Structures are given as structure tokens and as C-alpha cells.
Coordinates of C-alpha atoms in Angstrom, one line a residue:
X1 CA 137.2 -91.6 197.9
X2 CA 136.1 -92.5 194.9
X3 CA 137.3 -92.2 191.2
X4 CA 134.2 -89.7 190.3
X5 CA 134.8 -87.6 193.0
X6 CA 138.8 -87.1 192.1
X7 CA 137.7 -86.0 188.6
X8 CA 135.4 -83.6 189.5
X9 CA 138.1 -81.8 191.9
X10 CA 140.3 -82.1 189.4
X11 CA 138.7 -81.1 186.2
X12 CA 135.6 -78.7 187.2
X13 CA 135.9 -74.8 187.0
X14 CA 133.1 -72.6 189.0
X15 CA 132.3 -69.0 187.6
X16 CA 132.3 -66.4 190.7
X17 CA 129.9 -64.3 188.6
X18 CA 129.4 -62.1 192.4
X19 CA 133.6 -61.6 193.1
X20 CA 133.2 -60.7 189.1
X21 CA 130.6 -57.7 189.1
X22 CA 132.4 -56.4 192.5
X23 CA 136.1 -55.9 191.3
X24 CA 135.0 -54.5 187.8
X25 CA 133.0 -52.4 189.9
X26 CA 135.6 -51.2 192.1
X27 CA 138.2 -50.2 188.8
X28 CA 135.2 -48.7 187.0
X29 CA 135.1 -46.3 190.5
X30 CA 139.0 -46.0 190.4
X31 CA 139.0 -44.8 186.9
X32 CA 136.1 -42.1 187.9
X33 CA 138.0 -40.6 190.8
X34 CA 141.5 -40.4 188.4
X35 CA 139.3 -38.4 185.2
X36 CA 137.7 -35.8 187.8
X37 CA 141.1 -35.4 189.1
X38 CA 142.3 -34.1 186.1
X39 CA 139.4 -32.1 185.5
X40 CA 140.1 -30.3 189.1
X41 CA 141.4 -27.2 188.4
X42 CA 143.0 -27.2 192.5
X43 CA 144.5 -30.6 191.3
X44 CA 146.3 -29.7 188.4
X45 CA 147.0 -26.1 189.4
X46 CA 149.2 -27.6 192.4
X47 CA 150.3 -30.2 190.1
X48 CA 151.7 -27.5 187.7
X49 CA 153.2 -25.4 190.2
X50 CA 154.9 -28.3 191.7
X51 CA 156.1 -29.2 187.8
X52 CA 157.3 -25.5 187.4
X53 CA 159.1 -25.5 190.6
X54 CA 160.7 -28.0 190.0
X55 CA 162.0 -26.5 186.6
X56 CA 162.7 -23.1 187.9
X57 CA 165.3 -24.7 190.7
X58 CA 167.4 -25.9 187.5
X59 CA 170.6 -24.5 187.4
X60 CA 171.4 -23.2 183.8
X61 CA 173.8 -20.6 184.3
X62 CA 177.0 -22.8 183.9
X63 CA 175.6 -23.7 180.5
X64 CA 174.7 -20.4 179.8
X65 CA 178.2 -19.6 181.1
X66 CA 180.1 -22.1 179.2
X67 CA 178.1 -20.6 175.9
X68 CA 179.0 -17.1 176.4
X69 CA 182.7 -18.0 176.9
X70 CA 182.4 -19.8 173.4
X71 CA 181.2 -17.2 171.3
X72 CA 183.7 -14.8 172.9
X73 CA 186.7 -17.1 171.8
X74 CA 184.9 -17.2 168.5
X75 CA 184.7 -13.5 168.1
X76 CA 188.4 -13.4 169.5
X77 CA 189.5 -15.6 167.3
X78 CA 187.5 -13.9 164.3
X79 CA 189.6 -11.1 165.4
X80 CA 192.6 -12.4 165.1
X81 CA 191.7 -14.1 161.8
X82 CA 191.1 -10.7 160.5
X83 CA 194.3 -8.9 161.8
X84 CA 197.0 -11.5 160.5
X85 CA 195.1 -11.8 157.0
X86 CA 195.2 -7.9 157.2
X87 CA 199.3 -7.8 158.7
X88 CA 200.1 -10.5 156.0
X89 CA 198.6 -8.7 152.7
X90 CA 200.3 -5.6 154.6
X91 CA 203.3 -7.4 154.3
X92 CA 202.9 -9.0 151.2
X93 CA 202.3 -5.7 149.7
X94 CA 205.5 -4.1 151.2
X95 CA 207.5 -7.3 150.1
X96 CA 206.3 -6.9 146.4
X97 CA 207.3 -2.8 147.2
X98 CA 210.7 -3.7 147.9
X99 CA 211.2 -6.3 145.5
X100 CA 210.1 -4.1 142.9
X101 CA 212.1 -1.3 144.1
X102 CA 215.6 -3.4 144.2
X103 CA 215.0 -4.7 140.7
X104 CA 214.0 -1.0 139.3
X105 CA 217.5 0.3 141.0
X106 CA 219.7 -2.5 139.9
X107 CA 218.3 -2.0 136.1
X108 CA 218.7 1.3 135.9
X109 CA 221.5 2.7 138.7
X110 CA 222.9 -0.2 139.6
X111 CA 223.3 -1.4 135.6
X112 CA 224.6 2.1 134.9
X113 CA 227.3 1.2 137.7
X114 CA 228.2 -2.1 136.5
X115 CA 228.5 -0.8 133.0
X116 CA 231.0 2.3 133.7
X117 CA 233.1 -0.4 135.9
X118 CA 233.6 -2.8 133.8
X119 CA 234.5 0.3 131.1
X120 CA 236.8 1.2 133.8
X121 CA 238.6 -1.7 134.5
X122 CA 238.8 -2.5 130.8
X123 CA 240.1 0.9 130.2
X124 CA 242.6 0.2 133.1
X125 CA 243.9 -3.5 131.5
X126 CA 244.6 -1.8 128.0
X127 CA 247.0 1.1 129.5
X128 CA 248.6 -1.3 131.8
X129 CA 249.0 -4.3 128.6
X130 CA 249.1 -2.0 126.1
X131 CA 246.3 -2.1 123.2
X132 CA 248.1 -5.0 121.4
X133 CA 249.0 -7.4 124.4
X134 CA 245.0 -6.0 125.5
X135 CA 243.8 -7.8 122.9
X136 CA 245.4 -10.6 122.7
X137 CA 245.1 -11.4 126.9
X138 CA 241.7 -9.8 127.2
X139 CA 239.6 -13.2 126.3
X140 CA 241.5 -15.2 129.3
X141 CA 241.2 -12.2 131.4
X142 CA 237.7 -12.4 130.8
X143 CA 237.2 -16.1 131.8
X144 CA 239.1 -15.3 135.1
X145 CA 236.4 -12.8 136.1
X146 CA 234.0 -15.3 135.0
X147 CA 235.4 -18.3 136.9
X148 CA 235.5 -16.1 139.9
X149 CA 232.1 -14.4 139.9
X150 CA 230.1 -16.7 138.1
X151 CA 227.5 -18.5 140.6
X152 CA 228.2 -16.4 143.1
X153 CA 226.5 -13.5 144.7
X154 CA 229.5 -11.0 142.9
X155 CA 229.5 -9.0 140.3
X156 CA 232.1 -9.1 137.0
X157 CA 232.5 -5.3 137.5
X158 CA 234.0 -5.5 140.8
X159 CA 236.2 -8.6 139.7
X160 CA 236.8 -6.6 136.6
X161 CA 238.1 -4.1 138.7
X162 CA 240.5 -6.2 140.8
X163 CA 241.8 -7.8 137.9
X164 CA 243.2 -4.8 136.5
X165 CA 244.7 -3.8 139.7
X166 CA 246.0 -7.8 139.6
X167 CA 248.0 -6.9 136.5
X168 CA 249.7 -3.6 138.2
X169 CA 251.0 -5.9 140.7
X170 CA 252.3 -8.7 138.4
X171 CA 250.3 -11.5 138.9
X172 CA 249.8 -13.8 135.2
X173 CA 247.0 -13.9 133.4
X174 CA 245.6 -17.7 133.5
X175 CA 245.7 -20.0 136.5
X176 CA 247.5 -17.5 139.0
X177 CA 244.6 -15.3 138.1
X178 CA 242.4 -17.6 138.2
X179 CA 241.9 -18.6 141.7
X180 CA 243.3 -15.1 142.9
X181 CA 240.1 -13.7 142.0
X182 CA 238.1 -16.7 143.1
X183 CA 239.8 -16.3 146.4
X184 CA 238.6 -13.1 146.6
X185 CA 234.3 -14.4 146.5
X186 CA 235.5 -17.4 148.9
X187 CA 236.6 -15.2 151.5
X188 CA 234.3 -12.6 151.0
X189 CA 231.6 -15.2 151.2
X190 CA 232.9 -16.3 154.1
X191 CA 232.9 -13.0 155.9
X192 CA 229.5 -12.1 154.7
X193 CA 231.7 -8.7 153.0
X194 CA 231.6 -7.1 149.8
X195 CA 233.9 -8.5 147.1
X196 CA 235.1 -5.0 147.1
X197 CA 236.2 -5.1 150.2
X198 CA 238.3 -8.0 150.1
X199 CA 240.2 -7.2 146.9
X200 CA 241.2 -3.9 148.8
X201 CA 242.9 -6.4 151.0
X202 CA 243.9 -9.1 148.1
X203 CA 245.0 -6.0 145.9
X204 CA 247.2 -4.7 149.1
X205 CA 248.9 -7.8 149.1
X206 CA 249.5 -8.3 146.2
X207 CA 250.9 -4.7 145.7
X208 CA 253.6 -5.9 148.9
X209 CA 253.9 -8.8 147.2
X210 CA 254.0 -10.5 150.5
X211 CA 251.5 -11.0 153.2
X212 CA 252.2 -8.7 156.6
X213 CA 250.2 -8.4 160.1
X214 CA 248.1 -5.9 159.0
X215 CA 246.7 -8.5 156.4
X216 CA 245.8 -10.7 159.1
X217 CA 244.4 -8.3 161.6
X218 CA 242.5 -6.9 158.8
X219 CA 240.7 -10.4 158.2
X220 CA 240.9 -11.4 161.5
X221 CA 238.6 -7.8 162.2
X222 CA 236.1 -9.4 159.6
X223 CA 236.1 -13.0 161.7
X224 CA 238.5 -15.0 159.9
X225 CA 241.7 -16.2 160.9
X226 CA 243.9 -16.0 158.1
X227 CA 247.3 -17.2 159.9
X228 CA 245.4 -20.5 160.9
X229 CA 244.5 -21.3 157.3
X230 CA 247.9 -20.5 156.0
X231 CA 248.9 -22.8 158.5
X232 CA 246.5 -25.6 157.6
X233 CA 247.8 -25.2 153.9
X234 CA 251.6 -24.7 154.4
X235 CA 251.5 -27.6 157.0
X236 CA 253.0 -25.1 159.9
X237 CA 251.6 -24.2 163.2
X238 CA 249.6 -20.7 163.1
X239 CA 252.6 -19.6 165.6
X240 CA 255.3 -20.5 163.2
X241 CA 252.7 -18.7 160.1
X242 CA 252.9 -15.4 162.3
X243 CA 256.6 -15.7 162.4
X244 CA 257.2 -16.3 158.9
X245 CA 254.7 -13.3 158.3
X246 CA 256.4 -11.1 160.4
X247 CA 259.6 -11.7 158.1
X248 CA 257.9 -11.4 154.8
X249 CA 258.3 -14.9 153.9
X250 CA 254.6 -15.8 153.0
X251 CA 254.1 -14.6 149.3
X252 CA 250.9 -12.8 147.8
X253 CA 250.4 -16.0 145.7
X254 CA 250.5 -18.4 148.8
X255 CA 248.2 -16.9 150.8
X256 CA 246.0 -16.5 147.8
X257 CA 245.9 -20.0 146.7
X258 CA 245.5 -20.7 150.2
X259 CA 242.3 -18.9 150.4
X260 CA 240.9 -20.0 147.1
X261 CA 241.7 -23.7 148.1
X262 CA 239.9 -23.7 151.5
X263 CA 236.7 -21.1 150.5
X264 CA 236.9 -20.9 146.4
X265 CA 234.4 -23.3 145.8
X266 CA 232.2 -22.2 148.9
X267 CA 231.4 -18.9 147.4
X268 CA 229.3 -20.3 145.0
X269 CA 226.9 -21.6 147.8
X270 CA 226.0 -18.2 148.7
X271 CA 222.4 -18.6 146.9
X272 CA 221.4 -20.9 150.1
X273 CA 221.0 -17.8 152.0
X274 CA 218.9 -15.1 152.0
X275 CA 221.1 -12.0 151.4
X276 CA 223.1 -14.1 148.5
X277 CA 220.1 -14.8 146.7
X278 CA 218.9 -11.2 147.1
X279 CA 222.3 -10.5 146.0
X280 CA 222.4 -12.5 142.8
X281 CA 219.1 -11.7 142.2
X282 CA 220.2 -7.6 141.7
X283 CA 223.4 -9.1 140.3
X284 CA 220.7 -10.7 137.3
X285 CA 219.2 -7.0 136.8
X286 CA 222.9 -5.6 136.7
X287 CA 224.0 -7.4 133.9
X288 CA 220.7 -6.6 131.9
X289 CA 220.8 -2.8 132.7
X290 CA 225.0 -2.5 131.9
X291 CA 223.6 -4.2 128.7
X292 CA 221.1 -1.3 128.3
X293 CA 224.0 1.5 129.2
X294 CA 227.2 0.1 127.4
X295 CA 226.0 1.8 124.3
X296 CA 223.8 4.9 125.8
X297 CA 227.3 4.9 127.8
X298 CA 229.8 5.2 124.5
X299 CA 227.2 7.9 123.2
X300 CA 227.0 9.9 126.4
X301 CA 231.0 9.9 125.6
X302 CA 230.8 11.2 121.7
X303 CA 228.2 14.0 122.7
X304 CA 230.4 15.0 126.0
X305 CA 233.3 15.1 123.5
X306 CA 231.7 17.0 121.2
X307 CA 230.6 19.2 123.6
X308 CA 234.0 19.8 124.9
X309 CA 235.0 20.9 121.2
X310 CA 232.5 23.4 121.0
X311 CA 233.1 24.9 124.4
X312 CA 237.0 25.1 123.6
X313 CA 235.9 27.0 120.1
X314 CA 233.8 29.3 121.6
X315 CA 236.6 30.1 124.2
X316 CA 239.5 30.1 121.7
X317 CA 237.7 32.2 119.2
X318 CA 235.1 34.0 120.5
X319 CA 235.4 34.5 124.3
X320 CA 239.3 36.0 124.1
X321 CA 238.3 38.2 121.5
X322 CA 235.4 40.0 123.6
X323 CA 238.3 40.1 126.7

């Protein structure tokens, strides 16, 4: 073969102009049949149909479903929204009702109270001291009702009160006084009782002058075991307490100090709970209503006085007279 005739098969391209014409021909005729197609209304009506069948056998209600159960939570919670916003401004309101309402009745009743107590009490000191040793002994007596009361969620009147009855029964003014009253909060603290209530018991006591089993069983009634804490103090066994009790050999001041050495200082913690702050809180009003009635108090007494003169003239001088 020669070298002219490898070139040539190598290098020469032939246009098929025929082959050409006939396959633009046949996409020209392809393109024709696809644009009457579309312009068939039968075509594209079944097209259509197939299309919206196809659609309509789409399941939607679990969406529709899963929607509806949405906005019902919504509206629930909405609801409930609505009702505790309601229940807590109902509540707030009442709060601020009651709040209002303790503070009003410890200004005016309760500081009435508090001021014809501690009158009371005071009145009680000077008959049992006498007005000269009164005077002399009132300033400490005073700073053993403080020391007791102070802090916690008592009042001075009601110590007031118990100290007087402290000096019918013979117990010193100063240190014995001192943590008797204070033993008084501790155990009443304790207890969750009044401080009345305990200095009934404290006062009984110390009236004996020695403790007895009706002591104990009266704390014991209020959840405190009195014999064990004597014990505790006194290094005895509760058993041997309870005997020593039963032959009067525990003083009033022992089990006092007793008491004020193992809950004294845990009365003043009374504000961590709720009914010791409430408590203090009305104890605050107290002292500024007793302020209020100490004077309205000592004039309530001159017009009551003079009152009473005037009745007893009319009777003396008029009323027999008429008889």
C-alpha cells in the first residue's frame, strides 16, 4: 500500500449531506407530533385527569389531624394561661387583704392590748417592790424582758407580765431573771405555743418552787420532754430525773436554766419560719400602736376618774335627797 493512500484514510473527512437532510428531517417531524399533542384537547384533558387523580389519592388528613390537635393544645393552654394569672392576682389580692388586715388589728387592738399589759404588769412590779425599790429595780427588770423577747416572735407585754408574777415567787432581778424569762421564748419556740402559755407553766413552777409531774406531763402534752433535758443538763438518766421529780428535789431555777440553756438562744430563730415572721411582723405594729395608746390610755384613766367623782356627787347629794 502506498504512503498516499495511508494518508488519505487517515486524514480525509466525507460530508453525508443525504444521512444529513434525513435525521433533521425526522426530529423536525418529532417536534410536530409533541406541539399538536399539547394542543389536543383529548391529550391534555386525560393528562390532567391523570395529574388530578393522582393528587386527590393524597392523604392529608393526618396533617390536617396533627394541625387540629395543635391549635387545641394552644387554646388549652391559652386557657390555662388565663385561669392561673386570674387565681394568682385572686390570690395576690386576698394576700395583700390579709396582710392589711393583721397590720390594721395589731395597730389599733392589738397595740391597745400590749399597752394596758405592760401598764398591768408595771402596775403589778410596783405593789409587789414597793414604789421606791420599783424604781430603783425597774431599769434591770426592763432589760430582762428585753433580753428575753427581743428577736423573737414574743412580745414585752406578755414577758412584762411573767416577770411580775416572777417577783411574787421570789426569783432576783438580774441574771436569775434573765434566762428565766428567756427560757420561757426557747421553749415556747420550741413547742410552736404562745409565750403565754408557757409562763403559765414557768410561773406554776416557780410558785412550787420546785418542779412536779404535772410540769412534765404538761410539756410533754406540748411535745417536749422536759425530764430528758433535765437529765442532759443535771448529767442523770431521765429515770433517775423522774425520781428526783417525784420527791421535789429539782428546783424552779434548775429546770429553768435548764431550758434556757438548751432552747434560749433558739427562740430567736423563729423569724425563719413562716408563722414567727408573721408573728414578729404584728409584734412590730404592737409596739407602734401601745405607743399610740400609752397616753390616750392614762387619759381614758383621768376622764374615767373624773367621771367616777361626778357620779358619786350626784348620788351623795342629789340622788339620796330625791329618795
Amino acid at each position: 500500500m502506498s504512503s498516499k493512500t495511508v494518508d488519505e484514510r487517515v486524514v480525509q473527512m466525507q460530508f453525508d449531506n443525504s444521512n444529513f437532510e434525513k435525521n433533521v428531517a425526522r426530529t423536525l417531524q418529532t417536534l410536530d407530533k409533541l406541539k399538536w399533542s399539547l394542543k389536543d384537547p383529548d391529550f391534555m384533558g386525560s393528562s390532567f385527569k391523570e395529574l388530578n387523580k393522582a393528587a386527590n389519592n393524597v392523604d392529608m388528613s393526618g396533617l390536617s389531624q396533627g394541625i387540629e390537635t395543635v391549635r387545641t393544645k394552644f387554646s388549652a393552654l391559652q386557657v390555662v394561661g388565663v385561669t392561673a394569672l386570674a387565681n394568682l392576682t385572686t390570690a395576690a389580692m386576698n394576700a395583700g387583704k390579709r396582710i392589711t388586715s393583721a397590720l390594721t388589728d395589731s395597730l389599733i387592738n392589738g397595740g391597745r392590748e400590749r399597752a394596758q399589759a405592760i401598764k398591768d404588769a408595771k402596775f403589778q412590779m410596783e405593789g409587789l417592790l414597793g414604789t421606791e425599790e420599783y424604781n430603783k429595780q425597774f431599769a434591770r427588770i426592763d432589760e430582762s424582758i428585753n433580753y428575753a423577747v427581743q428577736d423573737t416572735a414574743y412580745g414585752y407585754d406578755e414577758a412584762a407580765k411573767a416577770a411580775s408574777q416572777f417577783l411574787a415567787s421570789s426569783v432576783k432581778v438580774g441574771d436569775e431573771m434573765d434566762r428565766s424569762l428567756r427560757a420561757i421564748s426557747g421553749v415556747a419556740a420550741m413547742t410552736n405555743s404562745s409565750y403565754s402559755d408557757i409562763a403559765n407553766i414557768f410561773t406554776r413552777v416557780a410558785g412550787q418552787g420546785r418542779i412536779m409531774a404535772m410540769d412534765l406531763n404538761s410539756l410533754a402534752s406540748r411535745g417536749l420532754n422536759a425530764a430528758a433535758i433535765l437529765g442532759k443538763s443535771m448529767g442523770k438518766t431521765e429515770a433517775e430525773v423522774r425520781d428526783m421529780v417525784s420527791d421535789g428535789k429539782i428546783s424552779f431555777q434548775q429546770f429553768a436554766d435548764a431550758m434556757d440553756s438548751a432552747f434560749g438562744e433558739h427562740a430567736k430563730k423563729g423569724n425563719e419560719t413562716f408563722q414567727g415572721a408573721l408573728a414578729n411582723m404584728k409584734a412590730a405594729m404592737k409596739k407602734i400602736g401601745a405607743k399610740i395608746w400609752d397616753p390616750l390610755l392614762d387619759n381614758e384613766r383621768d376622764v374615767f376618774n373624773q367621771m367616777r367623782l361626778l357620779i358619786n356627787d350626784l348620788n351623795n347629794n342629789y340622788l339620796n335627797d330625791a329618795i
